[in-house]
């Protein structure tokens, strides 16, 4: 029996609109002998894929900033002015993405003035996370240097929980006021940065329903108004991001926007839900059922995007407000840290790479709705792209997925239809089902097509027909990330256990037959002709 692959969404809000329209939907397309097909609808555009949906998150927590990014100018670890050189070299390979800083929960205790001026004179505080001293060695200027070295764009999260609108607005002024125009601009110049930093992305609080102040949605909306009222732009078109719900909490979104709409509507460009798909089993030890269960949970991002978008549409029918999923990823129990001081650090396996890939494909398919997304977190934490400890550094399989997906940046997302039976998994009398194949496609110019596919089956390969509706392939190159062990991962000693492999193919024409390896991520670079 053929089944629809990803058609959840809108369960709770079916009446709200068409936001959950099938993305990977069944078509009348002819399936291959195996019954599996992917039809790429070359002339059905969805939207432009912003590189910012491939963004990162770096918080003052555990080993993310200190050890991960910042090793110090006197360190024997190769560094550029205190910033880990290997990290810079790798982040540069991610493209023009955004990095969110300084939290997370940390943001709602962070006072930006603690992190500027001569390092020796900066106050030391207890960190938000565990009772460890936050030295404030790494502050606004150091973060900007990191962003410039990597050629990524900064995104600042402001303190609503324990800060004030005045403090926040002064941070904006310190960063963005034209040279010489205000006392804060002069102070910035005295700290080595005469020209404005031009910070565009500003988050107003973080998880305001939780560690960001435990507000009700109505109270947070009141705070949001105060923080964003009368905010000078200093010539920079600000992109303001409001703290969205915990996962797909529809009540938070509905109540916030009901309040927002009851008077003057404060400016909001981005609405920021957080979705952690959590864990099943353990980072390294899990059963095959738990493999599927984790991917199934990750795939709830599809539902979240559809549901949240539908509610936004009730209050903002023109959909000027977009989604900014500024924290997402797996969250496994402790036990696989490379350094015990690295709170929440986890080993990333092939399973997490598939979580990343299927989530990125989901964002690509919703390119018209999602402006930015930030995986949590960049280094030495949850679902990280890198692990570092002293002079040791390794890229996890997640990094390779992000790099594999780079051709999607800035490309035009187009629809695909997937025709494939779902995979059933247990345990229990009523097994659950997950898509067998899902993915996304995008076009650059007239001739380049990028198709990425996640194949979830843990043991069997899939013979699939790829039908190019409206075009024909002249040349196809294939890149595959997989391993025979589902929990395969890269370590300091064996950094290349899970890496992508690229090969030319002899695939040509309007219908391509290829075999997807079990438990794999595949990218096809198709030159149309
Ligand atoms: O990413 C770790 C923490 O998870 C963040 O600080 C917080 O926003 C979330 O709950």
Tab-separated table of N, CA and C in Angstrom, residues 289-420:
chain	number	residue	atom	x	y	z
A	289	UNK	N	14.293	0.584	17.094
A	289	UNK	CA	13.025	1.303	17.297
A	289	UNK	C	13.292	2.725	17.787
A	290	UNK	N	14.288	2.851	18.662
A	290	UNK	CA	14.603	4.198	19.166
A	290	UNK	C	15.208	5.072	18.074
A	291	UNK	N	15.912	4.449	17.158
A	291	UNK	CA	16.399	5.195	15.978
A	291	UNK	C	15.234	5.850	15.249
A	292	UNK	N	14.203	5.030	14.954
A	292	UNK	CA	13.046	5.566	14.238
A	292	UNK	C	12.284	6.587	15.093
A	293	UNK	N	12.153	6.263	16.372
A	293	UNK	CA	11.395	7.146	17.272
A	293	UNK	C	12.021	8.546	17.301
A	294	UNK	N	13.358	8.596	17.330
A	294	UNK	CA	14.037	9.900	17.370
A	294	UNK	C	13.764	10.684	16.079
A	295	UNK	N	13.825	9.986	14.951
A	295	UNK	CA	13.574	10.663	13.674
A	295	UNK	C	12.108	11.099	13.587
A	296	UNK	N	11.246	10.258	14.133
A	296	UNK	CA	9.814	10.588	14.156
A	296	UNK	C	9.593	11.872	14.955
A	297	UNK	N	10.247	11.958	16.108
A	297	UNK	CA	10.064	13.163	16.945
A	297	UNK	C	10.642	14.397	16.247
A	298	UNK	N	11.792	14.218	15.615
A	298	UNK	CA	12.398	15.351	14.906
A	298	UNK	C	11.464	15.858	13.814
A	299	UNK	N	10.752	14.918	13.210
A	299	UNK	CA	9.886	15.281	12.091
A	299	UNK	C	8.648	16.076	12.522
A	300	UNK	N	8.448	16.220	13.848
A	300	UNK	CA	7.329	17.040	14.322
A	300	UNK	C	7.558	18.521	14.001
A	301	UNK	N	8.765	18.858	13.570
A	301	UNK	CA	9.014	20.241	13.139
A	301	UNK	C	8.051	20.625	12.016
A	302	UNK	N	7.732	19.644	11.189
A	302	UNK	CA	6.783	19.887	10.093
A	302	UNK	C	5.437	20.374	10.650
A	303	UNK	N	4.957	19.686	11.661
A	303	UNK	CA	3.685	20.044	12.294
A	303	UNK	C	3.771	21.422	12.925
A	304	UNK	N	4.872	21.626	13.653
A	304	UNK	CA	5.043	22.902	14.353
A	304	UNK	C	4.984	24.075	13.376
A	305	UNK	N	5.708	23.952	12.283
A	305	UNK	CA	5.747	25.070	11.329
A	305	UNK	C	4.348	25.335	10.778
A	306	UNK	N	3.654	24.275	10.411
A	306	UNK	CA	2.307	24.447	9.867
A	306	UNK	C	1.368	25.077	10.880
A	307	UNK	N	1.407	24.587	12.101
A	307	UNK	CA	0.477	25.083	13.128
A	307	UNK	C	0.780	26.527	13.516
A	308	UNK	N	2.058	26.808	13.770
A	308	UNK	CA	2.417	28.166	14.201
A	308	UNK	C	2.109	29.174	13.092
A	309	UNK	N	2.376	28.769	11.879
A	309	UNK	CA	2.116	29.653	10.731
A	309	UNK	C	0.630	29.948	10.605
A	310	UNK	N	-0.162	28.916	10.856
A	310	UNK	CA	-1.612	29.099	10.752
A	310	UNK	C	-2.090	30.100	11.802
A	311	UNK	N	-1.579	30.018	13.014
A	311	UNK	CA	-2.016	30.980	14.049
A	311	UNK	C	-1.514	32.382	13.704
A	312	UNK	N	-0.276	32.487	13.260
A	312	UNK	CA	0.226	33.816	12.871
A	312	UNK	C	-0.702	34.445	11.829
A	313	UNK	N	-1.182	33.615	10.930
A	313	UNK	CA	-2.036	34.110	9.854
A	313	UNK	C	-3.351	34.699	10.348
A	314	UNK	N	-3.799	34.256	11.522
A	314	UNK	CA	-5.038	34.812	12.073
A	314	UNK	C	-4.868	36.273	12.466
A	315	UNK	N	-3.661	36.612	12.893
A	315	UNK	CA	-3.415	37.970	13.397
A	315	UNK	C	-2.663	38.828	12.383
A	316	UNK	N	-2.003	38.176	11.472
A	316	UNK	CA	-1.149	38.856	10.502
A	316	UNK	C	-1.397	38.194	9.144
A	317	UNK	N	-2.574	38.457	8.568
A	317	UNK	CA	-2.968	37.717	7.362
A	317	UNK	C	-1.991	37.861	6.200
A	318	UNK	N	-1.265	38.964	6.179
A	318	UNK	CA	-0.294	39.115	5.073
A	318	UNK	C	1.003	38.374	5.352
A	319	UNK	N	1.088	37.778	6.522
A	319	UNK	CA	2.271	37.007	6.906
A	319	UNK	C	3.566	37.808	6.798
A	320	UNK	N	3.514	39.007	7.386
A	320	UNK	CA	4.761	39.787	7.420
A	320	UNK	C	5.684	39.210	8.484
A	321	UNK	N	5.092	38.614	9.522
A	321	UNK	CA	5.902	38.010	10.584
A	321	UNK	C	6.265	36.593	10.151
A	322	UNK	N	7.566	36.294	10.183
A	322	UNK	CA	8.042	34.975	9.760
A	322	UNK	C	8.481	34.170	10.979
A	323	UNK	N	8.761	32.907	10.744
A	323	UNK	CA	9.226	32.050	11.835
A	323	UNK	C	10.748	32.089	11.940
A	324	UNK	N	11.216	32.156	13.170
A	324	UNK	CA	12.658	32.092	13.467
A	324	UNK	C	12.799	31.002	14.531
A	325	UNK	N	13.155	29.798	14.093
A	325	UNK	CA	13.260	28.678	15.045
A	325	UNK	C	14.668	28.752	15.638
A	326	UNK	N	14.824	29.600	16.677
A	326	UNK	CA	16.217	29.915	17.047
A	326	UNK	C	16.833	28.978	18.077
A	327	UNK	N	16.157	27.873	18.377
A	327	UNK	CA	16.791	26.741	19.071
A	327	UNK	C	16.090	25.467	18.615
A	328	UNK	N	16.867	24.503	18.160
A	328	UNK	CA	16.297	23.200	17.805
A	328	UNK	C	17.405	22.147	17.867
A	329	UNK	N	16.974	20.899	17.999
A	329	UNK	CA	17.954	19.819	17.952
A	329	UNK	C	17.646	18.686	18.910
A	330	UNK	N	18.521	17.685	18.890
A	330	UNK	CA	18.427	16.551	19.815
A	330	UNK	C	18.929	16.987	21.181
A	331	UNK	N	18.437	16.323	22.210
A	331	UNK	CA	18.897	16.620	23.579
A	331	UNK	C	19.006	15.276	24.308
A	332	UNK	N	20.211	14.727	24.327
A	332	UNK	CA	20.429	13.404	24.917
A	332	UNK	C	20.887	13.541	26.373
A	333	UNK	N	20.710	12.474	27.153
A	333	UNK	CA	21.151	12.541	28.553
A	333	UNK	C	22.673	12.681	28.655
A	334	UNK	N	23.113	13.177	29.798
A	334	UNK	CA	24.554	13.337	30.028
A	334	UNK	C	25.250	11.978	29.963
A	335	UNK	N	26.563	12.010	29.746
A	335	UNK	CA	27.330	10.767	29.783
A	335	UNK	C	28.313	10.614	28.636
A	336	UNK	N	28.220	11.487	27.616
A	336	UNK	CA	29.171	11.348	26.503
A	336	UNK	C	30.002	12.623	26.317
A	337	UNK	N	30.140	13.410	27.382
A	337	UNK	CA	30.919	14.655	27.284
A	337	UNK	C	32.396	14.323	27.004
A	338	UNK	N	33.048	15.185	26.220
A	338	UNK	CA	34.497	15.014	26.045
A	338	UNK	C	35.234	15.696	27.196
A	339	UNK	N	34.502	16.536	27.923
A	339	UNK	CA	35.084	17.223	29.086
A	339	UNK	C	33.934	17.421	30.085
A	340	UNK	N	34.142	17.000	31.302
A	340	UNK	CA	33.062	17.033	32.298
A	340	UNK	C	32.562	18.452	32.577
A	341	UNK	N	33.373	19.466	32.266
A	341	UNK	CA	32.931	20.847	32.492
A	341	UNK	C	32.040	21.372	31.369
A	342	UNK	N	31.885	20.585	30.339
A	342	UNK	CA	31.088	21.037	29.189
A	342	UNK	C	29.637	20.624	29.388
A	343	UNK	N	28.905	21.427	30.104
A	343	UNK	CA	27.504	21.121	30.401
A	343	UNK	C	26.710	20.873	29.111
A	344	UNK	N	25.890	19.837	29.152
A	344	UNK	CA	25.005	19.447	28.034
A	344	UNK	C	25.762	18.981	26.782
A	345	UNK	N	27.050	18.743	26.918
A	345	UNK	CA	27.771	18.282	25.713
A	345	UNK	C	27.360	16.846	25.408
A	346	UNK	N	27.164	16.564	24.156
A	346	UNK	CA	26.804	15.204	23.770
A	346	UNK	C	27.513	14.807	22.484
A	347	UNK	N	27.750	13.523	22.353
A	347	UNK	CA	28.361	13.005	21.139
A	347	UNK	C	27.288	12.963	20.052
A	348	UNK	N	27.621	13.433	18.884
A	348	UNK	CA	26.651	13.433	17.776
A	348	UNK	C	26.929	12.259	16.855
A	349	UNK	N	25.918	11.440	16.616
A	349	UNK	CA	26.098	10.256	15.780
A	349	UNK	C	25.440	10.440	14.415
A	350	UNK	N	25.496	9.355	13.641
A	350	UNK	CA	24.790	9.334	12.357
A	350	UNK	C	23.306	9.653	12.563
A	351	UNK	N	22.737	9.173	13.683
A	351	UNK	CA	21.317	9.440	13.962
A	351	UNK	C	21.064	10.947	14.065
A	352	UNK	N	21.940	11.655	14.770
A	352	UNK	CA	21.756	13.111	14.896
A	352	UNK	C	21.953	13.804	13.545
A	353	UNK	N	22.810	13.209	12.722
A	353	UNK	CA	23.003	13.788	11.378
A	353	UNK	C	21.703	13.684	10.582
A	354	UNK	N	20.995	12.558	10.724
A	354	UNK	CA	19.715	12.442	10.014
A	354	UNK	C	18.673	13.378	10.605
A	355	UNK	N	18.705	13.572	11.931
A	355	UNK	CA	17.804	14.557	12.552
A	355	UNK	C	18.063	15.932	11.933
A	356	UNK	N	19.339	16.282	11.822
A	356	UNK	CA	19.687	17.589	11.242
A	356	UNK	C	19.209	17.677	9.797
A	357	UNK	N	19.491	16.639	9.024
A	357	UNK	CA	19.163	16.689	7.597
A	357	UNK	C	17.655	16.776	7.375
A	358	UNK	N	16.895	15.966	8.119
A	358	UNK	CA	15.445	16.004	7.863
A	358	UNK	C	14.860	17.341	8.327
A	359	UNK	N	15.469	17.938	9.353
A	359	UNK	CA	14.985	19.247	9.818
A	359	UNK	C	15.332	20.330	8.790
A	360	UNK	N	16.532	20.279	8.272
A	360	UNK	CA	16.912	21.280	7.260
A	360	UNK	C	16.048	21.132	6.003
A	361	UNK	N	15.761	19.888	5.637
A	361	UNK	CA	14.853	19.693	4.492
A	361	UNK	C	13.478	20.290	4.783
A	362	UNK	N	13.035	20.130	6.034
A	362	UNK	CA	11.728	20.703	6.413
A	362	UNK	C	11.766	22.222	6.250
A	363	UNK	N	12.831	22.844	6.738
A	363	UNK	CA	12.928	24.314	6.590
A	363	UNK	C	12.953	24.697	5.112
A	364	UNK	N	13.692	23.937	4.307
A	364	UNK	CA	13.739	24.259	2.873
A	364	UNK	C	12.346	24.204	2.250
A	365	UNK	N	11.578	23.183	2.653
A	365	UNK	CA	10.233	23.036	2.076
A	365	UNK	C	9.306	24.150	2.536
A	366	UNK	N	9.686	24.828	3.621
A	366	UNK	CA	8.879	25.950	4.121
A	366	UNK	C	9.662	27.260	3.987
A	367	UNK	N	10.386	27.370	2.901
A	367	UNK	CA	11.250	28.541	2.712
A	367	UNK	C	10.458	29.840	2.717
A	368	UNK	N	9.179	29.771	2.418
A	368	UNK	CA	8.335	30.978	2.426
A	368	UNK	C	7.895	31.362	3.847
A	369	UNK	N	8.142	30.512	4.814
A	369	UNK	CA	7.667	30.759	6.182
A	369	UNK	C	8.808	30.965	7.186
A	370	UNK	N	9.911	30.270	6.951
A	370	UNK	CA	10.998	30.283	7.945
A	370	UNK	C	12.115	31.209	7.461
A	371	UNK	N	12.362	32.254	8.245
A	371	UNK	CA	13.413	33.212	7.882
A	371	UNK	C	14.763	32.791	8.444
A	372	UNK	N	14.733	32.177	9.623
A	372	UNK	CA	15.997	31.810	10.262
A	372	UNK	C	15.765	30.610	11.161
A	373	UNK	N	16.802	29.804	11.344
A	373	UNK	CA	16.749	28.719	12.322
A	373	UNK	C	18.165	28.500	12.837
A	374	UNK	N	18.278	28.216	14.157
A	374	UNK	CA	19.597	28.117	14.778
A	374	UNK	C	19.682	26.805	15.540
A	375	UNK	N	20.528	25.929	15.077
A	375	UNK	CA	20.685	24.656	15.779
A	375	UNK	C	21.386	24.915	17.114
A	376	UNK	N	20.962	24.147	18.130
A	376	UNK	CA	21.549	24.309	19.463
A	376	UNK	C	22.464	23.109	19.751
A	377	UNK	N	23.736	23.405	19.909
A	377	UNK	CA	24.454	24.650	19.757
A	377	UNK	C	25.731	24.398	18.940
A	378	UNK	N	26.405	25.482	18.576
A	378	UNK	CA	27.533	25.402	17.640
A	378	UNK	C	28.615	24.395	18.036
A	379	UNK	N	29.053	24.465	19.279
A	379	UNK	CA	30.223	23.660	19.670
A	379	UNK	C	30.095	23.250	21.137
A	380	UNK	N	30.513	22.018	21.445
A	380	UNK	CA	30.599	21.525	22.841
A	380	UNK	C	29.289	21.579	23.601
A	381	UNK	N	28.194	21.229	22.957
A	381	UNK	CA	26.918	21.307	23.657
A	381	UNK	C	25.954	20.313	23.001
A	382	UNK	N	24.666	20.611	23.063
A	382	UNK	CA	23.658	19.773	22.429
A	382	UNK	C	23.860	19.783	20.917
A	383	UNK	N	23.600	18.703	20.274
A	383	UNK	CA	23.529	18.628	18.801
A	383	UNK	C	24.566	19.499	18.067
A	384	UNK	N	25.779	19.466	18.570
A	384	UNK	CA	26.797	20.407	18.080
A	384	UNK	C	27.414	19.996	16.750
A	385	UNK	N	27.929	20.990	16.064
A	385	UNK	CA	28.659	20.729	14.826
A	385	UNK	C	30.117	20.388	15.096
A	386	UNK	N	30.574	20.807	16.286
A	386	UNK	CA	31.990	20.583	16.613
A	386	UNK	C	32.148	20.223	18.085
A	387	UNK	N	33.202	19.440	18.354
A	387	UNK	CA	33.609	19.178	19.733
A	387	UNK	C	35.061	19.618	19.851
A	388	UNK	N	35.371	20.272	20.963
A	388	UNK	CA	36.734	20.763	21.158
A	388	UNK	C	37.077	20.648	22.632
A	389	UNK	N	38.316	20.294	22.881
A	389	UNK	CA	38.780	20.199	24.266
A	389	UNK	C	40.270	20.510	24.240
A	390	UNK	N	40.659	21.659	24.773
A	390	UNK	CA	42.067	22.049	24.678
A	390	UNK	C	42.472	22.084	23.218
A	391	UNK	N	43.560	21.393	22.897
A	391	UNK	CA	44.017	21.480	21.498
A	391	UNK	C	43.391	20.419	20.593
A	392	UNK	N	42.388	19.702	21.085
A	392	UNK	CA	41.738	18.695	20.244
A	392	UNK	C	40.422	19.247	19.683
A	393	UNK	N	40.143	18.883	18.456
A	393	UNK	CA	38.979	19.457	17.761
A	393	UNK	C	38.487	18.439	16.737
A	394	UNK	N	37.179	18.282	16.647
A	394	UNK	CA	36.640	17.377	15.630
A	394	UNK	C	35.296	17.905	15.125
A	395	UNK	N	35.047	17.697	13.857
A	395	UNK	CA	33.739	18.028	13.266
A	395	UNK	C	32.838	16.806	13.395
A	396	UNK	N	31.617	17.008	13.892
A	396	UNK	CA	30.674	15.887	14.055
A	396	UNK	C	29.960	15.630	12.716
A	397	UNK	N	29.236	14.520	12.618
A	397	UNK	CA	28.472	14.280	11.378
A	397	UNK	C	27.492	15.423	11.061
A	398	UNK	N	27.014	16.128	12.094
A	398	UNK	CA	26.106	17.269	11.839
A	398	UNK	C	26.761	18.324	10.970
A	399	UNK	N	28.035	18.593	11.268
A	399	UNK	CA	28.749	19.588	10.459
A	399	UNK	C	28.698	19.186	8.990
A	400	UNK	N	28.918	17.900	8.742
A	400	UNK	CA	28.974	17.464	7.348
A	400	UNK	C	27.620	17.635	6.658
A	401	UNK	N	26.543	17.432	7.417
A	401	UNK	CA	25.215	17.672	6.823
A	401	UNK	C	25.074	19.148	6.457
A	402	UNK	N	25.444	20.021	7.391
A	402	UNK	CA	25.316	21.454	7.106
A	402	UNK	C	26.150	21.840	5.884
A	403	UNK	N	27.323	21.264	5.779
A	403	UNK	CA	28.151	21.607	4.610
A	403	UNK	C	27.565	21.000	3.334
A	404	UNK	N	27.064	19.771	3.454
A	404	UNK	CA	26.443	19.132	2.271
A	404	UNK	C	25.277	19.957	1.737
A	405	UNK	N	24.536	20.617	2.638
A	405	UNK	CA	23.333	21.335	2.237
A	405	UNK	C	23.624	22.757	1.736
A	406	UNK	N	24.875	23.121	1.692
A	406	UNK	CA	25.205	24.499	1.304
A	406	UNK	C	24.667	24.922	-0.058
A	407	UNK	N	24.645	24.022	-1.054
A	407	UNK	CA	24.110	24.481	-2.350
A	407	UNK	C	22.668	24.965	-2.283
A	408	UNK	N	21.942	24.615	-1.211
A	408	UNK	CA	20.560	25.117	-1.084
A	408	UNK	C	20.535	26.616	-0.723
A	409	UNK	N	21.632	27.132	-0.146
A	409	UNK	CA	21.618	28.524	0.326
A	409	UNK	C	21.287	29.479	-0.810
A	410	UNK	N	20.284	30.276	-0.596
A	410	UNK	CA	19.969	31.310	-1.576
A	410	UNK	C	19.277	30.776	-2.816
A	411	UNK	N	19.048	29.453	-2.879
A	411	UNK	CA	18.419	28.860	-4.063
A	411	UNK	C	16.894	28.919	-3.926
A	412	UNK	N	16.199	28.630	-5.024
A	412	UNK	CA	14.733	28.655	-5.013
A	412	UNK	C	14.211	27.263	-4.687
A	413	UNK	N	13.561	27.147	-3.542
A	413	UNK	CA	12.991	25.857	-3.151
A	413	UNK	C	11.851	25.505	-4.107
A	414	UNK	N	11.836	24.257	-4.578
A	414	UNK	CA	10.720	23.805	-5.430
A	414	UNK	C	10.095	22.557	-4.806
A	415	UNK	N	8.853	22.325	-5.172
A	415	UNK	CA	8.122	21.219	-4.529
A	415	UNK	C	8.632	19.861	-4.983
A	416	UNK	N	8.526	18.912	-4.071
A	416	UNK	CA	8.739	17.521	-4.456
A	416	UNK	C	7.550	16.701	-3.954
A	417	UNK	N	7.257	15.626	-4.671
A	417	UNK	CA	6.256	14.652	-4.229
A	417	UNK	C	6.998	13.351	-3.965
A	418	UNK	N	6.766	12.773	-2.820
A	418	UNK	CA	7.419	11.489	-2.522
A	418	UNK	C	6.355	10.403	-2.473
A	419	UNK	N	6.670	9.311	-3.088
A	419	UNK	CA	5.750	8.185	-3.197
A	419	UNK	C	6.500	7.001	-2.596
A	420	UNK	N	6.244	6.710	-1.339
A	420	UNK	CA	7.002	5.628	-0.699
A	420	UNK	C	6.235	5.106	0.499
